């Protein structure tokens, strides 16, 4: 574990000198020091880090929830839902079409629809934090799309499970979907009406007790969410929404930072451990084609979201590139596909596709102003808001002034 932290830190320090984002470097550390590459092997079995990796994902989404309030979600909620629905229609639809075009089978096409259609919540969150875009106006539609994706994810997994397992019970799939949706609704109600009660429960002047309290609530709700068929990350996100509105919210944001950064690094390191570079050449051309399809669909989705929210070329480019990365959900689908004895090419395809976009996504997000120049209105509009780290506070001030 110490070696994992140190390897991630050394590569991140080297990358910072040439302004590379930390996410692909953490992943690279996992690949280089994992069981699938020659040389030093720090962790021979990626499952050894499974719990810590899950904790990293939970804390990343918990922090994102802390940064927003229910009022942010309610204001323009219809627009967020429309932007999220448009994103899913473009990307999931393209993924399904791409899956059938490969000719690997119907079940494989359904898996690929989810792989190509769903962004990585963990990478999206980390990109927003690293680039200082939490306060940007276009981050609200990004958040809305993530929430819509997570709701779709819960229902999609519930419907896909009986198909992959060979079951033909429609009623079982409907029951699983209803259970997941019902729990999501219960979380939303708790976040809306339970803030004061939870705030009194965790209120304390002792930082140690506060850390233990919010960490316990976030992880517990994430675990219960998973039991109900809802992604653990969305459970943690809803807890963050709830606690962010309490009187302890500002202290929690400060105290969770080091936990988020440390375990987030382990999440991406463990992600790299699961990738076998030797399998990639056999599916290279389908992977590159899928990456090209995803790039096009994300640009179209970014333009659509910007049009819905009346943003310019810069925010459209930010939305397109921020949501580009694929990650944890695709790996879950790869595991399900392996257990269902689907086409053997599916696992290396997913690994290669996810690896390329996990690296390309953060790099593209940090240079989104290049894309903004070629989007409609990018040259004449003077949209200088496609940049990186410094525009978050400025956008937050503008949003506050507009409010």
GROMACS .gro file of C-alpha atoms in nm:
model
  403
    1UNK     CA    1   0.000   0.000   0.000
    2UNK     CA    2   0.284   0.236   0.081
    3UNK     CA    3   0.442   0.157  -0.253
    4UNK     CA    4   0.116   0.232  -0.431
    5UNK     CA    5   0.090   0.574  -0.266
    6UNK     CA    6   0.455   0.654  -0.337
    7UNK     CA    7   0.441   0.540  -0.699
    8UNK     CA    8   0.132   0.752  -0.760
    9UNK     CA    9   0.298   1.051  -0.589
   10UNK     CA   10   0.625   1.022  -0.785
   11UNK     CA   11   0.453   0.997  -1.123
   12UNK     CA   12   0.214   1.281  -1.035
   13UNK     CA   13   0.508   1.503  -0.935
   14UNK     CA   14   0.687   1.429  -1.262
   15UNK     CA   15   0.369   1.491  -1.459
   16UNK     CA   16   0.300   1.821  -1.287
   17UNK     CA   17   0.622   1.959  -1.434
   18UNK     CA   18   0.477   1.921  -1.784
   19UNK     CA   19   0.123   2.011  -1.671
   20UNK     CA   20  -0.027   1.664  -1.704
   21UNK     CA   21  -0.338   1.586  -1.495
   22UNK     CA   22  -0.296   1.338  -1.211
   23UNK     CA   23  -0.566   1.088  -1.313
   24UNK     CA   24  -0.388   0.920  -1.608
   25UNK     CA   25  -0.063   0.917  -1.409
   26UNK     CA   26  -0.225   0.734  -1.118
   27UNK     CA   27  -0.367   0.484  -1.369
   28UNK     CA   28  -0.027   0.447  -1.536
   29UNK     CA   29   0.131   0.372  -1.197
   30UNK     CA   30  -0.118   0.089  -1.149
   31UNK     CA   31  -0.045  -0.054  -1.495
   32UNK     CA   32   0.334  -0.041  -1.453
   33UNK     CA   33   0.334  -0.191  -1.103
   34UNK     CA   34   0.052  -0.441  -1.153
   35UNK     CA   35   0.051  -0.811  -1.237
   36UNK     CA   36   0.016  -0.766  -1.614
   37UNK     CA   37   0.347  -0.591  -1.686
   38UNK     CA   38   0.706  -0.712  -1.635
   39UNK     CA   39   0.921  -0.577  -1.354
   40UNK     CA   40   0.822  -0.489  -0.998
   41UNK     CA   41   0.476  -0.608  -0.896
   42UNK     CA   42   0.345  -0.422  -0.592
   43UNK     CA   43  -0.003  -0.573  -0.598
   44UNK     CA   44  -0.050  -0.914  -0.759
   45UNK     CA   45  -0.428  -0.924  -0.718
   46UNK     CA   46  -0.632  -0.606  -0.790
   47UNK     CA   47  -0.906  -0.734  -0.557
   48UNK     CA   48  -0.670  -0.672  -0.264
   49UNK     CA   49  -0.747  -0.301  -0.303
   50UNK     CA   50  -1.116  -0.346  -0.381
   51UNK     CA   51  -1.254  -0.200  -0.057
   52UNK     CA   52  -1.012   0.095  -0.051
   53UNK     CA   53  -1.084   0.161  -0.417
   54UNK     CA   54  -1.458   0.162  -0.349
   55UNK     CA   55  -1.399   0.405  -0.061
   56UNK     CA   56  -1.213   0.636  -0.300
   57UNK     CA   57  -1.509   0.643  -0.538
   58UNK     CA   58  -1.752   0.704  -0.250
   59UNK     CA   59  -1.547   0.997  -0.118
   60UNK     CA   60  -1.509   1.156  -0.462
   61UNK     CA   61  -1.886   1.160  -0.516
   62UNK     CA   62  -1.954   1.255  -0.153
   63UNK     CA   63  -1.737   1.564  -0.203
   64UNK     CA   64  -1.920   1.653  -0.524
   65UNK     CA   65  -2.249   1.636  -0.333
   66UNK     CA   66  -2.108   1.867  -0.064
   67UNK     CA   67  -2.033   2.132  -0.325
   68UNK     CA   68  -2.394   2.157  -0.438
   69UNK     CA   69  -2.727   2.211  -0.268
   70UNK     CA   70  -3.075   2.087  -0.350
   71UNK     CA   71  -3.164   2.439  -0.456
   72UNK     CA   72  -2.897   2.410  -0.728
   73UNK     CA   73  -3.064   2.093  -0.854
   74UNK     CA   74  -3.419   2.229  -0.832
   75UNK     CA   75  -3.331   2.548  -1.018
   76UNK     CA   76  -3.333   2.447  -1.382
   77UNK     CA   77  -3.412   2.085  -1.295
   78UNK     CA   78  -3.604   2.033  -1.618
   79UNK     CA   79  -3.310   2.161  -1.819
   80UNK     CA   80  -3.074   1.926  -1.635
   81UNK     CA   81  -3.304   1.632  -1.701
   82UNK     CA   82  -3.330   1.729  -2.068
   83UNK     CA   83  -2.951   1.764  -2.099
   84UNK     CA   84  -2.900   1.427  -1.926
   85UNK     CA   85  -3.160   1.256  -2.141
   86UNK     CA   86  -3.004   1.400  -2.457
   87UNK     CA   87  -2.658   1.283  -2.349
   88UNK     CA   88  -2.784   0.929  -2.284
   89UNK     CA   89  -2.985   0.915  -2.607
   90UNK     CA   90  -2.680   1.014  -2.814
   91UNK     CA   91  -2.418   0.804  -2.638
   92UNK     CA   92  -2.616   0.494  -2.539
   93UNK     CA   93  -2.786   0.491  -2.880
   94UNK     CA   94  -2.450   0.519  -3.057
   95UNK     CA   95  -2.306   0.248  -2.833
   96UNK     CA   96  -2.591   0.011  -2.913
   97UNK     CA   97  -2.555   0.076  -3.285
   98UNK     CA   98  -2.179   0.029  -3.264
   99UNK     CA   99  -2.228  -0.300  -3.076
  100UNK     CA  100  -2.458  -0.439  -3.343
  101UNK     CA  101  -2.220  -0.317  -3.616
  102UNK     CA  102  -1.937  -0.523  -3.463
  103UNK     CA  103  -2.150  -0.835  -3.498
  104UNK     CA  104  -2.044  -0.993  -3.169
  105UNK     CA  105  -2.398  -1.072  -3.056
  106UNK     CA  106  -2.708  -0.911  -2.905
  107UNK     CA  107  -2.601  -0.947  -2.541
  108UNK     CA  108  -2.260  -0.803  -2.629
  109UNK     CA  109  -2.426  -0.507  -2.804
  110UNK     CA  110  -2.635  -0.435  -2.492
  111UNK     CA  111  -2.319  -0.438  -2.280
  112UNK     CA  112  -2.139  -0.206  -2.525
  113UNK     CA  113  -2.434   0.035  -2.515
  114UNK     CA  114  -2.365   0.089  -2.145
  115UNK     CA  115  -1.988   0.095  -2.186
  116UNK     CA  116  -1.997   0.367  -2.452
  117UNK     CA  117  -2.292   0.552  -2.300
  118UNK     CA  118  -2.199   0.621  -1.936
  119UNK     CA  119  -1.931   0.864  -1.816
  120UNK     CA  120  -1.701   0.797  -1.522
  121UNK     CA  121  -1.842   0.985  -1.222
  122UNK     CA  122  -1.509   0.953  -1.040
  123UNK     CA  123  -1.300   1.098  -1.323
  124UNK     CA  124  -1.553   1.372  -1.396
  125UNK     CA  125  -1.547   1.477  -1.030
  126UNK     CA  126  -1.167   1.473  -1.016
  127UNK     CA  127  -1.142   1.680  -1.336
  128UNK     CA  128  -1.380   1.943  -1.198
  129UNK     CA  129  -1.180   1.964  -0.875
  130UNK     CA  130  -0.836   1.966  -1.041
  131UNK     CA  131  -0.931   2.233  -1.295
  132UNK     CA  132  -1.110   2.453  -1.043
  133UNK     CA  133  -1.441   2.437  -1.229
  134UNK     CA  134  -1.672   2.348  -0.940
  135UNK     CA  135  -1.810   2.703  -0.944
  136UNK     CA  136  -1.850   2.732  -1.323
  137UNK     CA  137  -2.207   2.774  -1.456
  138UNK     CA  138  -2.159   2.484  -1.699
  139UNK     CA  139  -2.081   2.252  -1.407
  140UNK     CA  140  -2.453   2.246  -1.321
  141UNK     CA  141  -2.552   2.067  -1.643
  142UNK     CA  142  -2.251   1.837  -1.597
  143UNK     CA  143  -2.387   1.753  -1.252
  144UNK     CA  144  -2.735   1.704  -1.392
  145UNK     CA  145  -2.606   1.466  -1.657
  146UNK     CA  146  -2.415   1.264  -1.395
  147UNK     CA  147  -2.726   1.232  -1.178
  148UNK     CA  148  -2.941   1.126  -1.476
  149UNK     CA  149  -2.671   0.877  -1.576
  150UNK     CA  150  -2.664   0.726  -1.228
  151UNK     CA  151  -3.043   0.687  -1.222
  152UNK     CA  152  -3.027   0.525  -1.566
  153UNK     CA  153  -2.737   0.310  -1.446
  154UNK     CA  154  -2.940   0.161  -1.162
  155UNK     CA  155  -3.231   0.074  -1.392
  156UNK     CA  156  -3.002  -0.047  -1.671
  157UNK     CA  157  -2.810  -0.285  -1.447
  158UNK     CA  158  -3.133  -0.423  -1.305
  159UNK     CA  159  -3.266  -0.488  -1.657
  160UNK     CA  160  -2.937  -0.624  -1.794
  161UNK     CA  161  -2.871  -0.874  -1.515
  162UNK     CA  162  -3.145  -1.125  -1.609
  163UNK     CA  163  -3.048  -1.097  -1.976
  164UNK     CA  164  -2.683  -1.182  -1.909
  165UNK     CA  165  -2.775  -1.458  -1.665
  166UNK     CA  166  -3.004  -1.617  -1.922
  167UNK     CA  167  -3.317  -1.554  -1.720
  168UNK     CA  168  -3.635  -1.463  -1.904
  169UNK     CA  169  -3.834  -1.333  -1.610
  170UNK     CA  170  -3.952  -0.986  -1.699
  171UNK     CA  171  -4.127  -0.952  -1.365
  172UNK     CA  172  -3.798  -1.004  -1.178
  173UNK     CA  173  -3.628  -0.732  -1.383
  174UNK     CA  174  -3.921  -0.494  -1.322
  175UNK     CA  175  -3.909  -0.565  -0.948
  176UNK     CA  176  -3.535  -0.497  -0.933
  177UNK     CA  177  -3.580  -0.172  -1.123
  178UNK     CA  178  -3.868  -0.065  -0.899
  179UNK     CA  179  -3.665  -0.142  -0.588
  180UNK     CA  180  -3.373   0.069  -0.715
  181UNK     CA  181  -3.596   0.360  -0.818
  182UNK     CA  182  -3.784   0.348  -0.489
  183UNK     CA  183  -3.463   0.372  -0.291
  184UNK     CA  184  -3.342   0.662  -0.506
  185UNK     CA  185  -3.670   0.839  -0.431
  186UNK     CA  186  -3.625   0.773  -0.058
  187UNK     CA  187  -3.274   0.921  -0.072
  188UNK     CA  188  -3.405   1.231  -0.248
  189UNK     CA  189  -3.679   1.278   0.015
  190UNK     CA  190  -3.426   1.232   0.295
  191UNK     CA  191  -3.193   1.486   0.135
  192UNK     CA  192  -3.481   1.731   0.097
  193UNK     CA  193  -3.644   1.702   0.440
  194UNK     CA  194  -3.386   1.535   0.664
  195UNK     CA  195  -3.110   1.796   0.659
  196UNK     CA  196  -3.197   1.960   0.992
  197UNK     CA  197  -3.232   1.627   1.171
  198UNK     CA  198  -2.901   1.492   1.040
  199UNK     CA  199  -2.737   1.828   1.107
  200UNK     CA  200  -2.829   1.805   1.475
  201UNK     CA  201  -2.708   1.445   1.489
  202UNK     CA  202  -2.357   1.519   1.361
  203UNK     CA  203  -2.314   1.864   1.517
  204UNK     CA  204  -2.001   1.872   1.732
  205UNK     CA  205  -1.705   2.103   1.793
  206UNK     CA  206  -1.466   1.806   1.793
  207UNK     CA  207  -1.315   1.752   1.445
  208UNK     CA  208  -1.234   1.388   1.520
  209UNK     CA  209  -1.596   1.307   1.603
  210UNK     CA  210  -1.719   1.501   1.301
  211UNK     CA  211  -1.491   1.307   1.063
  212UNK     CA  212  -1.603   0.974   1.206
  213UNK     CA  213  -1.969   1.080   1.185
  214UNK     CA  214  -1.979   1.202   0.825
  215UNK     CA  215  -1.755   0.921   0.703
  216UNK     CA  216  -1.978   0.664   0.874
  217UNK     CA  217  -2.297   0.808   0.725
  218UNK     CA  218  -2.152   0.837   0.372
  219UNK     CA  219  -2.008   0.484   0.363
  220UNK     CA  220  -2.311   0.326   0.532
  221UNK     CA  221  -2.561   0.483   0.291
  222UNK     CA  222  -2.334   0.392  -0.004
  223UNK     CA  223  -2.335   0.029   0.110
  224UNK     CA  224  -2.712   0.020   0.159
  225UNK     CA  225  -2.756   0.182  -0.184
  226UNK     CA  226  -2.559  -0.098  -0.347
  227UNK     CA  227  -2.775  -0.356  -0.169
  228UNK     CA  228  -3.084  -0.193  -0.325
  229UNK     CA  229  -2.928  -0.204  -0.672
  230UNK     CA  230  -2.831   0.166  -0.679
  231UNK     CA  231  -2.472   0.267  -0.750
  232UNK     CA  232  -2.287   0.323  -0.421
  233UNK     CA  233  -2.153   0.649  -0.564
  234UNK     CA  234  -2.498   0.802  -0.605
  235UNK     CA  235  -2.581   0.714  -0.243
  236UNK     CA  236  -2.268   0.897  -0.128
  237UNK     CA  237  -2.356   1.190  -0.355
  238UNK     CA  238  -2.699   1.224  -0.194
  239UNK     CA  239  -2.543   1.216   0.154
  240UNK     CA  240  -2.308   1.494   0.044
  241UNK     CA  241  -2.607   1.698  -0.073
  242UNK     CA  242  -2.769   1.651   0.267
  243UNK     CA  243  -2.464   1.728   0.483
  244UNK     CA  244  -2.352   2.019   0.268
  245UNK     CA  245  -2.663   2.209   0.376
  246UNK     CA  246  -2.604   2.162   0.751
  247UNK     CA  247  -2.430   2.405   0.984
  248UNK     CA  248  -2.126   2.171   0.975
  249UNK     CA  249  -2.109   2.177   0.595
  250UNK     CA  250  -1.810   2.411   0.562
  251UNK     CA  251  -1.604   2.217   0.817
  252UNK     CA  252  -1.689   1.886   0.646
  253UNK     CA  253  -1.569   2.021   0.310
  254UNK     CA  254  -1.237   2.113   0.467
  255UNK     CA  255  -1.194   1.789   0.663
  256UNK     CA  256  -1.282   1.556   0.375
  257UNK     CA  257  -1.016   1.697   0.139
  258UNK     CA  258  -0.719   1.481   0.245
  259UNK     CA  259  -0.938   1.169   0.261
  260UNK     CA  260  -1.078   1.236  -0.084
  261UNK     CA  261  -0.735   1.291  -0.237
  262UNK     CA  262  -0.568   0.990  -0.075
  263UNK     CA  263  -0.834   0.729  -0.144
  264UNK     CA  264  -0.917   0.882  -0.483
  265UNK     CA  265  -0.556   0.815  -0.585
  266UNK     CA  266  -0.595   0.452  -0.476
  267UNK     CA  267  -0.914   0.422  -0.683
  268UNK     CA  268  -0.733   0.520  -1.002
  269UNK     CA  269  -0.425   0.312  -0.912
  270UNK     CA  270  -0.646   0.004  -0.863
  271UNK     CA  271  -0.814   0.087  -1.194
  272UNK     CA  272  -0.473   0.060  -1.362
  273UNK     CA  273  -0.403  -0.275  -1.192
  274UNK     CA  274  -0.698  -0.432  -1.373
  275UNK     CA  275  -0.573  -0.341  -1.722
  276UNK     CA  276  -0.364  -0.592  -1.917
  277UNK     CA  277  -0.182  -0.406  -2.198
  278UNK     CA  278  -0.101  -0.736  -2.370
  279UNK     CA  279  -0.466  -0.791  -2.462
  280UNK     CA  280  -0.509  -0.459  -2.637
  281UNK     CA  281  -0.353  -0.527  -2.983
  282UNK     CA  282  -0.621  -0.788  -3.066
  283UNK     CA  283  -0.899  -0.527  -3.046
  284UNK     CA  284  -0.707  -0.214  -3.142
  285UNK     CA  285  -0.915  -0.106  -3.443
  286UNK     CA  286  -1.257  -0.156  -3.280
  287UNK     CA  287  -1.129   0.037  -2.976
  288UNK     CA  288  -1.010   0.330  -3.189
  289UNK     CA  289  -1.341   0.333  -3.378
  290UNK     CA  290  -1.534   0.337  -3.049
  291UNK     CA  291  -1.320   0.624  -2.918
  292UNK     CA  292  -1.394   0.822  -3.236
  293UNK     CA  293  -1.768   0.757  -3.198
  294UNK     CA  294  -1.758   0.871  -2.835
  295UNK     CA  295  -1.568   1.189  -2.923
  296UNK     CA  296  -1.828   1.285  -3.183
  297UNK     CA  297  -2.125   1.202  -2.958
  298UNK     CA  298  -1.979   1.398  -2.666
  299UNK     CA  299  -1.926   1.705  -2.881
  300UNK     CA  300  -2.287   1.682  -3.003
  301UNK     CA  301  -2.408   1.631  -2.645
  302UNK     CA  302  -2.201   1.927  -2.523
  303UNK     CA  303  -2.344   2.150  -2.795
  304UNK     CA  304  -2.697   2.033  -2.710
  305UNK     CA  305  -2.652   2.101  -2.338
  306UNK     CA  306  -2.502   2.442  -2.411
  307UNK     CA  307  -2.798   2.525  -2.632
  308UNK     CA  308  -3.044   2.417  -2.361
  309UNK     CA  309  -2.870   2.639  -2.104
  310UNK     CA  310  -2.788   2.916  -2.355
  311UNK     CA  311  -2.412   2.885  -2.309
  312UNK     CA  312  -2.144   2.977  -2.560
  313UNK     CA  313  -1.869   2.775  -2.725
  314UNK     CA  314  -1.638   2.771  -2.422
  315UNK     CA  315  -1.886   2.608  -2.180
  316UNK     CA  316  -1.997   2.370  -2.457
  317UNK     CA  317  -1.636   2.255  -2.497
  318UNK     CA  318  -1.602   2.219  -2.120
  319UNK     CA  319  -1.913   2.000  -2.100
  320UNK     CA  320  -1.803   1.785  -2.397
  321UNK     CA  321  -1.453   1.717  -2.266
  322UNK     CA  322  -1.537   1.688  -1.894
  323UNK     CA  323  -1.784   1.404  -1.961
  324UNK     CA  324  -1.559   1.223  -2.208
  325UNK     CA  325  -1.386   0.977  -1.973
  326UNK     CA  326  -1.521   0.626  -1.916
  327UNK     CA  327  -1.427   0.420  -1.612
  328UNK     CA  328  -1.577   0.232  -1.319
  329UNK     CA  329  -1.915   0.148  -1.474
  330UNK     CA  330  -1.751   0.003  -1.785
  331UNK     CA  331  -1.534  -0.219  -1.566
  332UNK     CA  332  -1.843  -0.341  -1.379
  333UNK     CA  333  -1.997  -0.435  -1.712
  334UNK     CA  334  -1.675  -0.611  -1.815
  335UNK     CA  335  -1.693  -0.823  -1.499
  336UNK     CA  336  -2.060  -0.907  -1.565
  337UNK     CA  337  -1.979  -1.000  -1.925
  338UNK     CA  338  -1.695  -1.229  -1.816
  339UNK     CA  339  -1.926  -1.407  -1.572
  340UNK     CA  340  -2.188  -1.452  -1.845
  341UNK     CA  341  -1.937  -1.617  -2.084
  342UNK     CA  342  -1.985  -1.360  -2.359
  343UNK     CA  343  -1.746  -1.299  -2.650
  344UNK     CA  344  -1.385  -1.323  -2.528
  345UNK     CA  345  -1.297  -1.005  -2.719
  346UNK     CA  346  -1.529  -0.800  -2.501
  347UNK     CA  347  -1.305  -0.777  -2.192
  348UNK     CA  348  -0.987  -0.654  -2.372
  349UNK     CA  349  -1.202  -0.418  -2.582
  350UNK     CA  350  -1.352  -0.257  -2.271
  351UNK     CA  351  -1.010  -0.235  -2.103
  352UNK     CA  352  -0.850  -0.063  -2.404
  353UNK     CA  353  -1.143   0.170  -2.460
  354UNK     CA  354  -1.158   0.275  -2.096
  355UNK     CA  355  -0.780   0.320  -2.073
  356UNK     CA  356  -0.765   0.551  -2.375
  357UNK     CA  357  -1.058   0.766  -2.261
  358UNK     CA  358  -0.945   0.771  -1.897
  359UNK     CA  359  -0.620   0.925  -2.020
  360UNK     CA  360  -0.764   1.135  -2.304
  361UNK     CA  361  -1.057   1.275  -2.103
  362UNK     CA  362  -0.862   1.472  -1.839
  363UNK     CA  363  -0.608   1.585  -2.101
  364UNK     CA  364  -0.884   1.710  -2.329
  365UNK     CA  365  -1.068   1.881  -2.042
  366UNK     CA  366  -0.758   2.080  -1.952
  367UNK     CA  367  -0.728   2.197  -2.313
  368UNK     CA  368  -1.096   2.244  -2.392
  369UNK     CA  369  -1.026   2.596  -2.521
  370UNK     CA  370  -0.876   2.432  -2.832
  371UNK     CA  371  -1.210   2.266  -2.904
  372UNK     CA  372  -1.398   2.588  -2.826
  373UNK     CA  373  -1.218   2.765  -3.111
  374UNK     CA  374  -1.366   2.532  -3.374
  375UNK     CA  375  -1.718   2.509  -3.230
  376UNK     CA  376  -1.994   2.736  -3.364
  377UNK     CA  377  -1.945   3.086  -3.222
  378UNK     CA  378  -1.604   3.004  -3.078
  379UNK     CA  379  -1.402   3.246  -3.290
  380UNK     CA  380  -1.628   3.547  -3.297
  381UNK     CA  381  -1.782   3.510  -2.948
  382UNK     CA  382  -1.462   3.566  -2.757
  383UNK     CA  383  -1.547   3.276  -2.529
  384UNK     CA  384  -1.240   3.259  -2.317
  385UNK     CA  385  -1.412   3.033  -2.069
  386UNK     CA  386  -1.284   2.707  -2.206
  387UNK     CA  387  -0.975   2.724  -1.995
  388UNK     CA  388  -0.867   2.557  -1.682
  389UNK     CA  389  -0.791   2.620  -1.323
  390UNK     CA  390  -0.839   2.992  -1.280
  391UNK     CA  391  -1.193   3.036  -1.411
  392UNK     CA  392  -1.381   2.859  -1.128
  393UNK     CA  393  -1.375   3.145  -0.875
  394UNK     CA  394  -1.453   3.399  -1.146
  395UNK     CA  395  -1.754   3.199  -1.264
  396UNK     CA  396  -1.873   3.150  -0.908
  397UNK     CA  397  -1.865   3.525  -0.852
  398UNK     CA  398  -2.054   3.585  -1.178
  399UNK     CA  399  -2.317   3.324  -1.085
  400UNK     CA  400  -2.359   3.479  -0.741
  401UNK     CA  401  -2.394   3.826  -0.892
  402UNK     CA  402  -2.650   3.697  -1.141
  403UNK     CA  403  -2.842   3.535  -0.856
   0.00000   0.00000   0.00000
